[in-house]
Coordinates of C-alpha atoms in Angstrom, one line a residue:
M174 CA 0.1 0.4 -0.1
F175 CA 1.2 3.3 -1.0
S176 CA 4.5 1.7 -2.1
W177 CA 5.8 4.6 -4.2
A178 CA 5.1 7.3 -1.2
K179 CA 6.8 4.6 0.8
N180 CA 9.9 5.1 -1.0
A181 CA 9.1 9.1 -2.1
V182 CA 8.9 10.1 1.7
G183 CA 11.3 7.4 2.9
L184 CA 9.4 5.3 5.6
T185 CA 10.7 2.3 5.4
E186 CA 14.8 1.1 5.6
P187 CA 17.0 -1.7 5.6
V188 CA 18.3 -3.1 9.1
Y189 CA 22.0 -1.7 9.1
G190 CA 22.7 -2.5 12.7
S191 CA 24.3 -0.5 15.5
S192 CA 27.8 -0.7 13.3
A193 CA 26.8 1.9 11.4
V194 CA 26.4 4.9 13.8
Q195 CA 29.4 6.3 14.0
S196 CA 28.6 7.7 17.8
V197 CA 29.9 11.6 18.9
S198 CA 31.1 9.3 22.0
S199 CA 34.3 7.9 20.3
Q200 CA 35.7 11.1 19.3
L201 CA 38.0 11.6 22.3
P202 CA 39.9 9.7 24.8
P203 CA 38.0 9.0 28.1
T204 CA 41.2 10.1 29.9
S205 CA 39.9 13.8 28.6
P206 CA 37.5 16.2 28.5
Q207 CA 35.2 15.3 26.4
W208 CA 33.9 18.1 24.8
T209 CA 35.3 21.5 22.7
A210 CA 34.7 25.1 22.7
L211 CA 31.9 26.6 20.3
Q212 CA 33.6 29.5 17.8
K213 CA 31.3 31.6 15.9
P214 CA 32.1 30.0 12.5
S215 CA 30.9 26.8 13.8
L216 CA 27.3 28.7 14.6
A217 CA 26.7 29.1 10.7
W218 CA 23.4 27.6 9.3
E219 CA 24.5 24.7 6.7
V220 CA 21.7 25.3 4.0
M221 CA 22.2 21.7 3.1
S222 CA 19.9 19.8 0.1
G223 CA 18.5 17.1 0.7
T224 CA 16.1 15.8 3.1
N225 CA 16.8 18.0 6.6
V226 CA 16.2 19.4 9.8
E227 CA 18.0 22.2 11.0
T228 CA 17.3 24.0 13.8
K229 CA 18.4 27.3 16.3
T230 CA 16.3 27.1 19.6
F231 CA 16.0 29.4 22.7
Y232 CA 15.0 28.2 25.7
M233 CA 13.8 30.7 28.2
T234 CA 13.6 30.9 32.2
S235 CA 12.2 34.3 33.6
S236 CA 12.7 35.7 36.8
T237 CA 9.5 36.2 37.0
G238 CA 8.5 32.6 36.6
K239 CA 7.7 32.2 32.8
L240 CA 8.9 29.8 30.9
G241 CA 9.7 30.8 27.0
L242 CA 10.7 29.0 23.8
V243 CA 11.4 30.5 20.4
Q244 CA 12.3 28.5 17.2
V245 CA 13.6 29.2 13.3
I246 CA 13.2 25.9 11.8
Y247 CA 14.4 25.3 8.5
S248 CA 13.7 22.0 6.3
D249 CA 14.6 20.8 3.0
V250 CA 11.5 18.1 2.0
L251 CA 12.7 15.6 -0.4
G252 CA 15.3 18.3 -2.0
I253 CA 12.5 19.4 -4.1
R254 CA 11.3 21.9 -1.3
T255 CA 12.5 24.4 1.6
T256 CA 10.2 25.2 4.2
A257 CA 10.9 27.5 7.2
Q258 CA 8.8 28.5 10.6
F259 CA 8.5 30.4 13.4
N260 CA 7.6 28.9 16.5
C261 CA 7.3 30.5 19.9
K262 CA 5.8 30.0 22.8
I263 CA 5.0 30.9 26.9
I264 CA 4.4 28.7 30.2
D265 CA 3.0 29.2 33.8
A266 CA 5.6 27.0 35.4
A267 CA 3.9 27.5 38.8
T268 CA 0.9 26.0 37.1
A269 CA 2.6 23.7 34.6
T270 CA 0.7 25.5 32.2
P271 CA 1.1 26.6 28.5
E272 CA -0.4 30.0 28.1
L273 CA 0.4 30.9 24.2
W274 CA 1.9 28.7 21.3
C275 CA 2.5 30.5 17.7
S276 CA 3.7 28.6 14.8
D277 CA 3.9 30.1 11.2
N278 CA 5.0 29.5 8.1
L279 CA 7.7 32.0 6.8
D280 CA 7.8 33.6 3.4
N281 CA 11.3 35.3 1.9
V282 CA 14.0 33.4 3.4
K283 CA 17.2 34.4 3.3
F284 CA 20.7 33.7 5.1
S285 CA 23.7 36.0 5.2
A286 CA 26.6 35.5 3.3
D287 CA 28.6 34.4 5.8
K288 CA 25.4 32.4 6.9
Q289 CA 25.1 33.3 10.2
G290 CA 22.4 35.6 10.0
F291 CA 18.9 34.7 9.1
S292 CA 16.2 36.4 7.9
A293 CA 12.2 36.5 6.7
T294 CA 9.2 38.5 6.6
G295 CA 8.7 39.6 10.0
V296 CA 11.6 37.5 11.3
S297 CA 15.0 38.5 11.7
M298 CA 17.8 36.5 14.2
E299 CA 21.2 38.3 13.8
I300 CA 24.5 37.0 16.1
S301 CA 26.9 39.9 17.2
E302 CA 30.0 40.8 15.6
D303 CA 32.2 38.8 18.3
G304 CA 30.1 35.5 18.2
S305 CA 28.7 36.0 22.0
S306 CA 25.0 36.8 21.6
Y307 CA 21.8 36.4 19.7
R308 CA 19.0 39.3 19.1
I309 CA 15.7 37.5 18.0
K310 CA 13.0 39.7 16.3
G311 CA 9.4 38.7 14.9
N312 CA 6.3 40.5 14.0
V313 CA 4.4 37.3 12.1
N314 CA 2.1 36.8 14.2
K315 CA 0.2 39.5 15.7
S316 CA -0.3 37.0 18.6
C317 CA 3.1 37.1 19.8
I318 CA 5.6 39.6 19.0
V319 CA 9.1 38.9 19.7
D320 CA 12.0 41.0 20.6
I321 CA 14.7 38.6 22.7
T322 CA 18.9 38.7 23.3
F323 CA 20.3 35.9 24.4
K324 CA 24.3 36.2 26.0
R325 CA 26.7 33.5 26.8
S326 CA 27.4 33.2 30.0
T327 CA 30.0 30.7 29.3
E328 CA 31.7 29.1 26.7
G329 CA 29.7 27.2 24.3
F330 CA 30.8 23.7 23.3
V331 CA 30.1 20.6 21.5
A332 CA 30.4 17.1 22.6
G333 CA 33.9 15.4 21.5
K334 CA 35.2 16.9 18.8
D335 CA 32.6 18.1 16.2
G336 CA 29.7 17.2 18.1
I337 CA 28.8 15.1 14.5
T338 CA 27.0 11.4 15.2
S339 CA 27.3 9.6 11.8
F340 CA 25.0 7.3 9.7
G341 CA 26.5 4.5 7.1
T342 CA 28.1 1.4 6.4
D343 CA 31.3 2.8 6.0
P344 CA 32.2 5.9 7.7
A345 CA 34.7 7.4 5.6
K346 CA 31.6 8.1 3.4
P347 CA 28.5 8.6 5.9
W348 CA 24.9 8.9 4.2
G349 CA 23.9 11.0 7.4
R350 CA 25.0 12.7 10.6
M351 CA 23.8 14.6 13.8
Y352 CA 24.6 17.1 16.1
H353 CA 23.9 19.4 19.0
K354 CA 25.4 22.7 20.1
F355 CA 24.9 24.6 22.9
W356 CA 24.8 27.5 24.9
P357 CA 23.9 26.0 28.0
R358 CA 23.3 29.5 30.6
C359 CA 22.6 32.8 28.5
E360 CA 21.3 35.8 30.4
V361 CA 18.1 36.8 28.7
S362 CA 16.2 40.3 27.9
G363 CA 13.8 40.8 26.0
S364 CA 9.7 40.4 26.0
F365 CA 6.9 39.0 23.9
I366 CA 4.4 41.2 23.5
T367 CA 1.1 39.3 23.2
Q368 CA -2.8 40.5 22.8
K369 CA -2.8 40.3 26.8
G370 CA -0.2 42.5 27.2
E371 CA 3.6 42.4 27.9
V372 CA 5.5 39.4 29.5
D373 CA 9.1 39.9 30.7
F374 CA 11.6 37.4 29.9
G375 CA 15.1 38.8 31.6
G376 CA 16.3 35.6 33.4
K377 CA 18.3 32.2 31.9
G378 CA 18.3 30.9 29.3
A379 CA 19.9 27.8 27.3
F380 CA 20.9 27.7 23.1
I381 CA 20.8 24.9 20.7
H382 CA 22.0 24.8 17.4
C383 CA 20.4 21.3 16.0
L384 CA 21.1 19.4 12.3
Q385 CA 19.8 16.3 11.2
G386 CA 21.1 15.9 8.2
M387 CA 18.8 13.0 6.8
K388 CA 15.6 11.6 7.2
P389 CA 14.2 12.5 10.7
H390 CA 12.8 9.9 11.5
F391 CA 15.8 7.1 10.1
A392 CA 17.4 9.0 12.5
A393 CA 15.8 9.0 16.1
A394 CA 13.0 7.3 17.4
R395 CA 12.4 8.1 20.5
W396 CA 14.2 11.6 22.2
N397 CA 14.4 12.8 25.8
F398 CA 15.8 16.7 26.4
A399 CA 16.4 19.0 29.6
T400 CA 17.4 22.0 30.4
F401 CA 17.9 23.3 34.5
H402 CA 18.3 26.4 35.3
S403 CA 19.3 27.5 39.9
P404 CA 21.3 30.4 40.8
S405 CA 24.6 29.2 40.8
Y406 CA 24.5 26.2 37.8
S407 CA 23.2 25.5 34.4
A408 CA 22.5 21.4 32.9
I409 CA 21.9 20.3 29.5
L410 CA 20.7 17.0 28.0
M411 CA 19.7 15.6 24.7
E412 CA 19.5 12.3 24.2
F413 CA 18.0 9.7 21.5
T414 CA 17.5 6.3 20.4
T415 CA 18.1 5.5 16.6
P416 CA 14.8 3.0 15.7
P417 CA 15.6 -0.4 14.9
S418 CA 17.0 0.1 11.7
Y419 CA 20.5 1.1 13.6
G420 CA 20.2 -1.5 16.2
E421 CA 18.5 1.3 18.8
S422 CA 21.8 3.3 19.7
V423 CA 21.6 5.4 22.3
I424 CA 23.3 8.7 22.2
A425 CA 22.9 11.5 24.5
V426 CA 25.0 14.6 24.8
G427 CA 25.0 17.4 27.3
G428 CA 27.3 19.3 30.1
I429 CA 26.8 21.0 33.5
T430 CA 28.1 24.7 34.4
S431 CA 28.7 27.0 37.0
T432 CA 27.9 31.1 36.5
T433 CA 30.7 31.8 34.4
E434 CA 31.8 28.2 32.9
V435 CA 31.2 25.0 32.0
L436 CA 31.9 22.3 34.6
I437 CA 32.2 18.8 32.5
A438 CA 30.4 18.2 28.9
G439 CA 30.3 16.0 26.6
P440 CA 28.8 12.3 25.8
Q441 CA 27.0 11.0 29.1
P442 CA 24.3 8.3 30.0
A443 CA 21.3 7.4 29.5
V444 CA 17.8 9.1 30.5
V445 CA 16.7 6.7 32.5
H446 CA 12.4 6.5 32.9
N447 CA 11.4 5.1 36.7
T448 CA 7.7 4.8 36.1
T449 CA 5.8 5.5 33.1
A450 CA 1.7 5.1 32.3
P451 CA 0.3 4.6 29.3
D452 CA -1.2 7.3 27.4
S453 CA -5.0 6.3 27.0
D454 CA -5.0 8.2 23.2
N455 CA -2.5 6.1 22.0
E456 CA -0.4 4.0 24.7
W457 CA 2.9 5.8 24.8
P458 CA 4.8 5.2 27.5
E459 CA 4.5 8.3 29.7
P460 CA 7.1 9.4 31.7
K461 CA 6.7 10.1 35.6
N462 CA 9.7 9.8 37.6
T463 CA 12.7 10.1 35.1
T464 CA 16.5 10.6 36.8
F465 CA 18.6 12.2 34.0
S466 CA 22.5 12.3 34.8
W467 CA 25.8 13.6 33.7
K468 CA 29.2 12.4 34.4
G469 CA 32.9 14.0 33.4
L470 CA 36.5 15.4 33.9
D471 CA 36.7 18.8 34.7
K472 CA 39.5 21.1 33.5
E473 CA 41.8 20.0 36.0
G474 CA 41.1 16.2 35.6
K475 CA 38.4 16.1 39.2
E476 CA 35.4 13.7 38.7
V477 CA 32.5 15.5 38.4
K478 CA 28.9 13.4 38.9
A479 CA 24.9 15.5 39.0
T480 CA 22.0 14.0 38.5
L481 CA 18.1 15.7 38.2
G482 CA 15.6 13.3 39.3
G483 CA 12.7 12.0 40.8
D484 CA 8.4 12.8 40.1
I485 CA 8.1 15.3 37.2
G486 CA 4.6 16.4 38.0
K487 CA 1.6 16.6 35.6
R488 CA 2.3 17.3 32.3
M489 CA 2.1 20.5 30.9
D490 CA 2.0 19.5 27.2
R491 CA 1.2 17.1 24.7
V492 CA 2.5 18.1 21.4
D493 CA 1.9 16.4 18.0
V494 CA 5.0 16.1 15.9
M495 CA 3.1 16.1 12.5
G496 CA 1.1 18.6 12.5
E497 CA 2.8 21.1 10.9
M498 CA 3.7 18.2 7.9
P499 CA 2.2 19.0 4.6
K500 CA -0.9 17.2 5.3
F501 CA -0.3 14.7 2.1
V502 CA 3.0 13.7 4.1
K503 CA 0.8 13.2 7.7
N504 CA -1.7 11.6 5.5
I505 CA 0.6 8.9 4.2
V506 CA 2.8 8.6 7.9
A507 CA -0.5 7.9 9.6
G508 CA -1.3 6.2 7.5
V509 CA 1.7 3.5 6.9
A510 CA 3.2 3.8 10.6
N511 CA 0.1 3.4 12.1
T512 CA 1.6 5.8 14.9
K513 CA 1.0 9.2 16.4
P514 CA 4.4 10.7 17.4
Y515 CA 4.0 12.8 20.3
I516 CA 6.2 15.5 22.4
Y517 CA 5.5 15.2 25.8
Q518 CA 6.5 18.1 27.9
Y519 CA 7.3 19.1 31.8
C520 CA 8.0 21.8 33.8
P521 CA 8.5 20.9 37.5
K522 CA 11.0 22.2 39.6
M523 CA 13.6 20.2 41.1
T524 CA 16.9 19.6 42.9
L525 CA 20.3 19.7 41.1
K526 CA 23.1 16.8 43.3
L527 CA 26.2 18.4 42.0
E528 CA 29.6 15.7 43.1
V529 CA 32.8 17.6 42.5
D530 CA 36.0 15.7 43.7
G531 CA 33.6 13.6 46.6
K532 CA 32.4 17.1 47.6
V533 CA 28.2 17.3 47.3
I534 CA 26.1 20.2 46.6
E535 CA 22.1 20.4 46.4
E536 CA 20.3 23.3 44.2
E537 CA 16.9 23.8 43.5
G538 CA 16.0 24.9 40.4
Q539 CA 13.9 24.9 37.4
L540 CA 13.7 22.0 34.6
F541 CA 12.0 21.9 31.4
M542 CA 12.0 18.6 30.1
E543 CA 10.9 16.7 26.7
A544 CA 10.2 12.9 26.2
T545 CA 9.3 12.8 22.3
F546 CA 8.1 8.9 21.4
I547 CA 8.0 8.5 16.9
S548 CA 7.7 5.4 15.7

């Protein structure tokens, strides 16, 4: 059924096994720090041809108790059509309630000559000359007018040498790749202007530049994500699990920072869903209690460990992954795969437990986390 469409859209793939995944975790020797500092040239948009998704996402934790998100998604579908979207979200952390969600297709998309700047009708994203801050402006949707500045407080990083996990039976000639580039702790200023008034987002934030340089559902079947800020520390972690065609390999990257420096970063332990309950609408195992873990060596060679774990409270939101797909693709995927991909979002208060060279520190902060089920 729909075999022509399955091949065109890319719903099926041979079983290559885990040997066809070259994880970022193998790039550096285990006796050294497992990360590389980001430089401005590495933050340029790639603007690949062929099916891929590239995003720049800015997560905000305001001093007034609001959480927010601003995101630009640039994608190429089958190498024949490029699309861009501008997404923004406001969340009341105290009640775990989404207050506003806007997702708008963009027209007249342009990139600067050096691929650092992005613009479209009603949207701009510019990085500063010294590469230490971004300003994002958007008035494409009058329900949410955005003017936000992110200035990094610590170095940015990638796991390993370049952050890349590649896919292919010949490591010298990979046919796909994935990376995440992080600014784990930023100072945020600016606001959203909504129909209910202005929402000040002064506070902390994190920024991620992601590339899924292949068909996204071939690269990852499940995701876990966490970004956490407390007065003294920030933590960030991104994990994906490949589909069975790549052996259900688990790749997790992230790091821990103080207010001014990266303590540890690089490949990290797998996320654990300690307790789950089936979603009555689709039977996905919705997490109820989770553990995120970090470990590594700091610049002085001292061992650092950290955990965020416990009950995550009520679900803040459930997002339909296919909600913004072109209709014909959405119908094919739903019909053939017989599944409904969703992102489950939560925003509990949680305590970071940090151990540095045997000394234990605990500090409460704000967590924003996601668990995504695709196939």
